[in-house]
Coordinates of C-alpha atoms and ligand atoms in Angstrom, one line a residue:
X1 CA 38.0 308.5 -84.8
X2 CA 41.2 309.1 -87.3
X3 CA 41.7 306.3 -90.3
X4 CA 43.8 304.3 -89.6
X5 CA 42.1 303.7 -85.9
X6 CA 38.5 302.8 -88.6
X7 CA 40.1 299.9 -90.4
X8 CA 41.6 299.0 -87.2
X9 CA 37.9 299.1 -86.0
X10 CA 36.8 297.4 -88.8
X11 CA 39.2 294.7 -89.1
X12 CA 38.6 293.4 -85.8
X13 CA 36.9 290.2 -85.0
X14 CA 33.3 291.9 -83.3
X15 CA 33.4 295.2 -86.1
X16 CA 29.8 293.7 -87.7
X17 CA 27.3 295.1 -84.2
X18 CA 27.9 298.2 -85.8
X19 CA 30.1 299.5 -88.5
X20 CA 28.9 302.7 -89.4
X21 CA 31.0 304.9 -87.2
X22 CA 33.8 303.5 -88.8
X23 CA 32.6 303.8 -92.0
X24 CA 31.8 307.3 -91.7
X25 CA 35.0 308.4 -90.6
X26 CA 37.1 305.8 -92.9
X27 CA 34.9 308.1 -95.8
X28 CA 35.2 311.5 -93.9
X29 CA 38.8 311.3 -94.7
X30 CA 38.6 310.1 -98.4
X31 CA 36.7 307.3 -100.4
X32 CA 39.9 305.4 -101.3
X33 CA 42.9 305.2 -98.5
X34 CA 45.5 302.9 -98.2
X35 CA 47.2 301.7 -95.5
X36 CA 49.7 298.8 -94.5
X37 CA 50.0 297.5 -98.6
X38 CA 46.1 297.1 -98.8
X39 CA 43.4 299.8 -99.8
X40 CA 40.0 300.5 -98.2
X41 CA 37.2 302.0 -100.6
X42 CA 33.9 303.5 -98.9
X43 CA 33.0 305.2 -101.8
X44 CA 29.5 304.1 -103.9
X45 CA 31.6 305.9 -107.5
X46 CA 34.7 304.0 -106.3
X47 CA 33.2 300.7 -105.3
X48 CA 31.2 300.8 -108.2
X49 CA 34.3 301.8 -110.2
X50 CA 36.9 299.0 -108.8
X51 CA 34.1 296.1 -109.2
X52 CA 33.6 296.3 -112.9
X53 CA 37.0 296.9 -114.2
X54 CA 37.8 293.8 -115.9
X55 CA 41.5 294.7 -114.5
X56 CA 41.2 293.5 -111.2
X57 CA 41.1 290.0 -110.2
X58 CA 39.5 288.1 -107.7
X59 CA 40.9 286.0 -105.3
X60 CA 41.7 282.8 -108.1
X61 CA 44.6 280.0 -107.8
X62 CA 47.5 282.0 -108.8
X63 CA 46.9 284.5 -105.9
X64 CA 46.9 282.4 -104.0
X65 CA 49.7 279.9 -105.3
X66 CA 52.0 283.5 -104.7
X67 CA 50.5 284.4 -101.2
X68 CA 49.5 281.2 -98.8
X69 CA 52.3 278.5 -99.2
X70 CA 50.2 276.1 -98.3
X71 CA 46.0 276.3 -99.5
X72 CA 45.6 273.6 -101.2
X73 CA 46.0 270.9 -98.1
X74 CA 42.7 273.5 -97.0
X75 CA 39.6 271.1 -98.5
X76 CA 38.0 274.9 -97.1
X77 CA 39.6 276.9 -99.5
X78 CA 40.5 273.8 -102.4
X79 CA 36.3 273.5 -102.8
X80 CA 35.5 277.4 -104.1
X81 CA 38.8 277.8 -105.8
X82 CA 37.6 276.4 -108.8
X83 CA 34.3 277.9 -108.5
X84 CA 33.3 281.3 -110.1
X85 CA 33.5 283.1 -107.2
X86 CA 37.2 282.7 -107.5
X87 CA 38.0 282.3 -111.1
X88 CA 38.8 285.4 -113.7
X89 CA 38.3 286.2 -117.2
X90 CA 38.3 284.4 -119.6
X91 CA 38.0 280.7 -118.0
X92 CA 35.2 282.9 -115.6
X93 CA 33.3 284.2 -118.4
X94 CA 32.8 280.8 -120.1
X95 CA 31.8 279.1 -116.6
X96 CA 29.0 282.1 -115.8
X97 CA 27.9 281.3 -119.0
X98 CA 27.4 277.8 -118.9
X99 CA 25.7 278.5 -114.7
X100 CA 23.5 281.5 -116.3
X101 CA 22.3 279.3 -118.8
X102 CA 20.7 276.3 -115.9
X103 CA 19.7 278.5 -113.2
X104 CA 17.9 281.2 -115.0
X105 CA 14.7 283.7 -114.6
X106 CA 12.7 280.6 -115.4
X107 CA 13.5 278.1 -112.7
X108 CA 13.6 281.3 -110.1
X109 CA 10.2 281.9 -111.0
X110 CA 9.5 278.0 -111.1
X111 CA 10.3 278.3 -107.0
X112 CA 7.7 280.7 -106.5
X113 CA 5.2 277.9 -104.9
X114 CA 8.0 276.5 -103.3
X115 CA 8.6 279.5 -101.7
X116 CA 5.5 281.0 -100.5
X117 CA 4.3 277.2 -98.8
X118 CA 7.8 277.1 -97.0
X119 CA 6.6 280.8 -95.5
X120 CA 3.5 279.1 -95.2
X121 CA 4.9 276.6 -93.1
X122 CA 7.8 278.4 -91.7
X123 CA 4.5 281.1 -89.6
X124 CA 3.3 278.4 -88.7
X125 CA 5.8 276.9 -86.4
X126 CA 6.6 280.4 -85.6
X127 CA 3.1 280.3 -84.0
X128 CA 3.1 276.9 -82.7
X129 CA 7.4 277.6 -80.6
X130 CA 5.2 281.6 -78.8
X131 CA 6.1 282.1 -75.4
X132 CA 4.3 284.2 -73.6
X133 CA 3.7 285.5 -77.4
X134 CA 7.3 286.2 -78.6
X135 CA 9.2 283.9 -80.9
X136 CA 13.0 284.5 -82.5
X137 CA 12.4 285.1 -86.5
X138 CA 15.6 284.2 -87.1
X139 CA 15.7 281.5 -86.2
X140 CA 12.0 280.1 -86.8
X141 CA 11.8 281.9 -90.6
X142 CA 14.8 283.7 -91.3
X143 CA 17.0 281.0 -91.2
X144 CA 15.1 277.8 -92.2
X145 CA 13.4 279.3 -95.5
X146 CA 16.8 280.0 -97.6
X147 CA 18.2 277.0 -96.9
X148 CA 15.0 274.6 -97.7
X149 CA 14.6 276.7 -100.3
X150 CA 17.9 276.0 -101.9
X151 CA 17.5 272.8 -101.1
X152 CA 14.4 272.6 -103.3
X153 CA 16.5 274.4 -106.2
X154 CA 19.4 271.8 -105.7
X155 CA 17.5 268.8 -105.2
X156 CA 18.7 267.8 -101.6
X157 CA 15.4 265.9 -100.2
X158 CA 14.4 268.7 -97.5
X159 CA 15.5 265.8 -94.3
X160 CA 18.9 267.0 -95.3
X161 CA 18.4 270.9 -94.1
X162 CA 20.1 270.8 -90.6
X163 CA 23.4 268.7 -92.5
X164 CA 22.8 272.0 -94.7
X165 CA 23.1 274.4 -92.5
X166 CA 26.0 272.6 -90.1
X167 CA 28.3 272.4 -93.1
X168 CA 27.2 276.4 -94.7
X169 CA 28.2 277.7 -91.3
X170 CA 31.5 276.0 -90.9
X171 CA 32.4 277.0 -94.5
X172 CA 30.9 280.8 -94.3
X173 CA 33.5 281.4 -91.5
X174 CA 36.5 281.7 -93.0
X175 CA 34.6 284.3 -95.4
X176 CA 35.8 286.6 -92.7
X177 CA 38.4 289.1 -92.6
X178 CA 40.2 287.4 -89.6
X179 CA 39.4 283.7 -88.6
X180 CA 40.7 280.8 -86.2
X181 CA 42.6 278.5 -86.6
X182 CA 39.9 275.3 -85.2
X183 CA 37.2 277.7 -87.7
X184 CA 39.8 276.9 -91.1
X185 CA 40.0 273.4 -89.0
X186 CA 36.3 273.1 -89.1
X187 CA 35.9 274.4 -92.8
X188 CA 38.4 271.8 -93.9
X189 CA 36.5 268.6 -92.7
X190 CA 33.1 270.9 -93.6
X191 CA 34.4 270.8 -96.8
X192 CA 35.5 267.3 -97.0
X193 CA 31.8 266.2 -96.4
X194 CA 29.8 268.3 -98.5
X195 CA 32.2 267.3 -101.4
X196 CA 31.5 263.8 -100.6
X197 CA 27.7 264.3 -100.1
X198 CA 27.5 265.8 -103.6
X199 CA 29.7 263.5 -105.4
X200 CA 27.6 261.2 -104.8
X201 CA 24.5 263.0 -105.0
X202 CA 25.8 264.0 -108.8
X203 CA 26.6 259.6 -110.0
X204 CA 23.0 259.4 -108.6
X205 CA 21.5 262.4 -110.5
X206 CA 23.8 260.8 -114.1
X207 CA 21.8 257.7 -113.4
X208 CA 18.4 259.1 -112.8
X209 CA 18.6 263.1 -113.9
X210 CA 15.9 264.9 -112.3
X211 CA 14.4 268.5 -112.7
X212 CA 16.9 269.9 -110.0
X213 CA 19.4 272.2 -110.5
X214 CA 22.2 269.2 -110.0
X215 CA 21.3 267.6 -112.9
X216 CA 21.0 270.7 -114.6
X217 CA 24.2 271.1 -113.9
X218 CA 26.3 268.5 -114.7
X219 CA 24.8 267.6 -117.7
X220 CA 25.3 271.7 -118.5
X221 CA 27.8 272.4 -122.1
X222 CA 28.5 275.5 -124.0
X223 CA 27.3 275.5 -128.4
X224 CA 31.2 273.5 -128.5
X225 CA 30.5 270.9 -126.5
X226 CA 32.5 271.9 -123.6
X227 CA 31.0 271.1 -119.3
X228 CA 32.4 272.0 -116.7
X229 CA 35.3 269.6 -114.6
X230 CA 34.8 267.4 -111.7
X231 CA 36.0 269.9 -109.4
X232 CA 33.6 273.2 -111.3
X233 CA 30.7 271.5 -110.7
X234 CA 31.5 270.7 -106.8
X235 CA 33.0 274.3 -106.3
X236 CA 29.7 276.0 -108.4
X237 CA 27.3 273.8 -106.2
X238 CA 29.2 274.5 -102.8
X239 CA 29.4 278.0 -103.6
X240 CA 26.0 278.5 -104.5
X241 CA 24.8 276.8 -101.1
X242 CA 27.0 279.1 -98.9
X243 CA 26.7 282.0 -101.0
X244 CA 22.6 281.6 -100.9
X245 CA 22.4 281.3 -97.3
X246 CA 23.6 283.1 -94.6
X247 CA 23.5 286.0 -97.3
X248 CA 19.3 285.8 -97.6
X249 CA 18.7 285.0 -93.7
X250 CA 20.8 288.1 -92.8
X251 CA 18.0 290.5 -95.3
X252 CA 15.2 288.9 -94.1
X253 CA 16.1 289.3 -90.5
X254 CA 17.4 292.9 -91.5
X255 CA 14.0 293.7 -93.5
X256 CA 11.7 292.4 -90.1
X257 CA 14.1 294.4 -87.6
X258 CA 12.7 297.2 -89.6
X259 CA 9.2 296.1 -89.0
X260 CA 9.5 295.2 -85.6
X261 CA 10.8 298.5 -84.9
X262 CA 8.0 300.3 -86.5
X263 CA 8.7 300.9 -90.2
X264 CA 5.9 300.7 -93.0
X265 CA 5.9 298.6 -95.8
X266 CA 4.0 300.3 -98.3
X267 CA 5.3 298.2 -101.1
X268 CA 7.6 295.1 -100.6
X269 CA 9.7 295.3 -103.5
X270 CA 10.9 298.7 -103.2
X271 CA 11.3 297.8 -99.2
X272 CA 13.4 295.4 -100.0
X273 CA 15.6 297.6 -101.8
X274 CA 15.6 300.2 -99.0
X275 CA 16.5 296.9 -97.1
X276 CA 19.5 295.7 -98.8
X277 CA 20.7 299.3 -99.0
X278 CA 20.4 300.3 -95.7
X279 CA 21.9 297.3 -94.2
X280 CA 23.8 295.2 -96.7
X281 CA 23.8 291.6 -95.5
X282 CA 26.8 291.0 -97.3
X283 CA 29.6 294.0 -96.5
X284 CA 32.0 293.6 -97.9
X285 CA 34.6 292.4 -100.8
X286 CA 38.1 292.6 -101.9
X287 CA 39.8 293.2 -105.6
X288 CA 43.3 292.7 -106.6
X289 CA 45.0 295.0 -108.8
X290 CA 46.8 293.1 -112.0
X291 CA 48.3 296.6 -113.3
X292 CA 49.0 300.0 -111.8
X293 CA 46.2 301.4 -111.9
X294 CA 43.7 304.5 -110.0
X295 CA 40.8 304.5 -108.2
X296 CA 39.2 308.2 -107.0
X297 CA 41.8 309.8 -107.9
X298 CA 44.4 308.0 -105.7
X299 CA 47.3 305.6 -107.5
X300 CA 47.7 301.5 -106.7
X301 CA 50.2 300.2 -107.8
X302 CA 50.1 296.5 -109.3
X303 CA 49.7 293.4 -107.1
X304 CA 47.4 295.6 -104.4
X305 CA 45.1 294.1 -102.5
X306 CA 41.4 296.7 -102.0
X307 CA 38.8 295.6 -99.7
X308 CA 35.6 297.1 -101.3
X309 CA 33.2 298.4 -98.2
X310 CA 29.6 297.6 -99.7
X311 CA 27.6 298.8 -96.8
X312 CA 29.7 301.2 -96.8
X313 CA 29.4 302.4 -100.5
X314 CA 25.3 301.8 -99.5
X315 CA 26.1 304.5 -97.3
X316 CA 27.5 307.2 -99.5
X317 CA 25.9 310.7 -98.6
X318 CA 27.2 311.8 -102.3
X319 CA 25.1 308.6 -103.7
X320 CA 22.1 308.3 -101.6
X321 CA 21.3 312.1 -99.8
X322 CA 20.3 311.4 -95.6
X323 CA 21.6 307.8 -95.9
X324 CA 21.1 307.0 -92.2
X325 CA 17.5 307.4 -92.5
X326 CA 15.9 304.5 -94.1
X327 CA 13.4 305.4 -97.6
X328 CA 11.7 302.8 -99.5
X329 CA 11.0 306.0 -101.9
X330 CA 14.2 307.1 -102.8
X331 CA 14.4 307.5 -106.6
X332 CA 17.0 305.6 -108.7
X333 CA 17.5 303.3 -105.3
X334 CA 20.6 300.7 -106.7
X335 CA 22.7 298.9 -104.0
X336 CA 25.6 297.4 -104.5
X337 CA 24.7 294.8 -102.2
X338 CA 24.7 291.9 -104.9
X339 CA 28.3 293.6 -105.8
X340 CA 28.0 294.8 -109.5
X341 CA 30.4 294.0 -113.0
X342 CA 31.2 290.5 -114.0
X343 CA 30.6 288.8 -110.9
X344 CA 27.2 289.9 -109.7
X345 CA 25.3 288.0 -107.6
X346 CA 24.0 285.2 -109.7
X347 CA 21.1 284.3 -106.8
X348 CA 20.4 288.2 -107.2
X349 CA 16.4 287.6 -108.2
X350 CA 16.3 284.9 -105.9
X351 CA 16.7 286.4 -102.7
X352 CA 14.5 289.7 -104.0
X353 CA 11.9 286.9 -104.8
X354 CA 12.6 285.2 -101.0
X355 CA 12.3 288.3 -99.0
X356 CA 9.7 289.6 -101.7
X357 CA 7.2 286.3 -100.0
X358 CA 8.6 286.3 -96.8
X359 CA 7.8 289.6 -95.2
X360 CA 4.5 290.8 -96.4
X361 CA 3.6 287.1 -95.5
X362 CA 4.2 287.7 -92.3
X363 CA 3.0 291.3 -91.4
X364 CA -0.3 289.8 -93.8
X365 CA 0.4 286.6 -91.0
X366 CA 1.4 288.7 -87.7
X367 CA 0.1 292.4 -88.5
X368 CA 0.6 293.6 -84.6
X369 CA 4.1 292.3 -84.4
X370 CA 6.9 293.9 -82.3
X371 CA 10.4 293.8 -80.6
X372 CA 10.9 292.5 -77.6
X373 CA 14.0 292.2 -76.1
X374 CA 17.0 293.0 -76.5
X375 CA 18.5 290.9 -80.5
X376 CA 22.1 289.6 -81.0
X377 CA 23.4 290.2 -83.6
X378 CA 25.9 287.9 -85.4
X379 CA 29.0 290.4 -85.2
X380 CA 30.4 288.5 -87.7
X381 CA 30.9 292.0 -90.6
X382 CA 31.5 290.6 -94.6
X383 CA 28.0 288.0 -93.7
X384 CA 26.3 290.6 -91.0
X385 CA 23.2 290.3 -89.1
X386 CA 20.8 289.0 -86.6
X387 CA 22.1 285.6 -84.8
X388 CA 18.2 286.4 -82.5
X389 CA 15.5 288.9 -83.1
X390 CA 12.8 288.1 -80.8
X391 CA 9.7 289.5 -81.9
X392 CA 6.2 289.1 -79.9
X393 CA 3.8 287.9 -82.6
X394 CA 0.2 287.9 -80.9
Ligands
HEM401 C1 20.4 288.8 -99.9 C2 21.4 287.7 -100.7 C3 22.7 287.8 -101.8 C4 23.6 288.5 -101.0 C5 23.8 290.1 -100.4 C6 24.2 288.4 -102.3 C7 25.5 289.1 -102.6 C8 26.8 288.7 -103.2 C9 27.4 289.3 -104.0 C10 27.9 290.7 -102.9 C11 28.5 288.9 -104.5 C12 30.1 289.0 -105.8 C13 30.8 289.5 -104.2 C14 32.0 289.8 -105.4 O1 31.9 290.5 -107.0 O2 33.7 289.2 -104.7 C15 27.9 287.8 -105.0 C16 28.2 286.7 -105.9 C17 27.5 285.4 -105.8 N1 26.0 285.1 -105.4 FE1 25.0 286.0 -104.0 N2 24.3 287.6 -102.4 C18 22.6 286.7 -102.2 C19 22.2 285.3 -102.0 C20 22.4 284.5 -103.1 C21 21.8 283.6 -103.6 C22 20.4 283.6 -102.8 C23 22.5 283.2 -104.5 C24 22.5 281.6 -105.6 C25 21.2 280.5 -105.2 C26 23.5 283.6 -104.3 C27 24.8 282.5 -105.9 C28 25.9 284.0 -106.0 C29 26.6 283.2 -106.7 C30 26.7 281.4 -107.4 C31 28.0 284.3 -106.7 C32 29.4 284.6 -107.8 C33 29.0 284.8 -109.0 C34 30.2 285.4 -109.8 O3 31.2 285.2 -109.4 O4 29.9 285.0 -111.7 N3 23.4 284.2 -103.9 N4 26.2 287.0 -103.6

């Protein structure tokens, strides 16, 4: 496969089924390949360097204004424009400081008991839904757990879990490289619904504060007294919901797939880290150059789009010897699955904690778990994972 074919393959819907042959073909052509005015990066060092480079911009409102005439009509896009993920320094720096000031290690640690209880509940569900000993572990564990934990974190009643799930799914469809008009319309409707939901919740929490992240973010302020604007508050709450849901589902399902196909977990922390590397739940992200620059020796003009294949960087043989082998004992394992630099995933400690609790609990409860039948891929590339994963748990 040549580089052009590899890029086309990766940009085609369904690429999420198995992107690794196309990544390998692209990497063989070089760590950075330009095509059609955009640049595609597969090398670990190059992806890491771009993510840490402060001259690189994320897709913010100024870029959207340049590139997309009528984006302001689409709530699915508008909602996130004021969030951390779509904001650049210096504004990003202050917003991120406010958010990390309330989404602290202590708050995550306090969720441990909630996660343990939700895992046990999900395992009971798994056992109850066995048919001839077989159950879909995505449906009964990898899917409900992250959304349940985010509900607990935000302070959303568990009874609204299904509503949140529906809205998050509609919103994440437009994170893919290509999406349909119908998906854009569904994302717009979902964003409107979510905005109304959070607006009502913020008003309630302002009257009656609780120990949850909605209350804390609404009250968060800098030393100089500055707070998040109404749009930033809504955008960041919506971001926390979508950023923490399908991503963590994919991490759990990828880990369970390894366990169900005979992989042995010796050390849960290392196993989770290697799962993150081996099958990155987020396979790609993007940056735009604000100045003429050079990445891995390739000149890139100002105003160019750069597609960073995190999933390819994690399989770069120059960084990870024998990269296609799952090996939890890899020394210096530092995958780029949570990104790097200023936008490094704010929820990484929470995602790791969920997997470090859920995977060992699953093995303890069902030590003879085995893959049973063909799993089905979600086929999406940006957020890649399993749609169904039938496992026998007798
Ligand atoms: C396995 C699970 C997860 C993966 C693989 C993941 C991956 C990522 C990646 C790659 C980025 C950086 C994107 C970029 O630089 O363009 C990111 C950012 C972010 N993630 Fe996660 N994430 C996960 C779970 C979570 C969870 C559980 C939360 C919160 C509940 C969360 C919240 C965020 C936020 C708020 C950002 C934006 C940070 C910023 O722009 O400053 N993520 N995540």
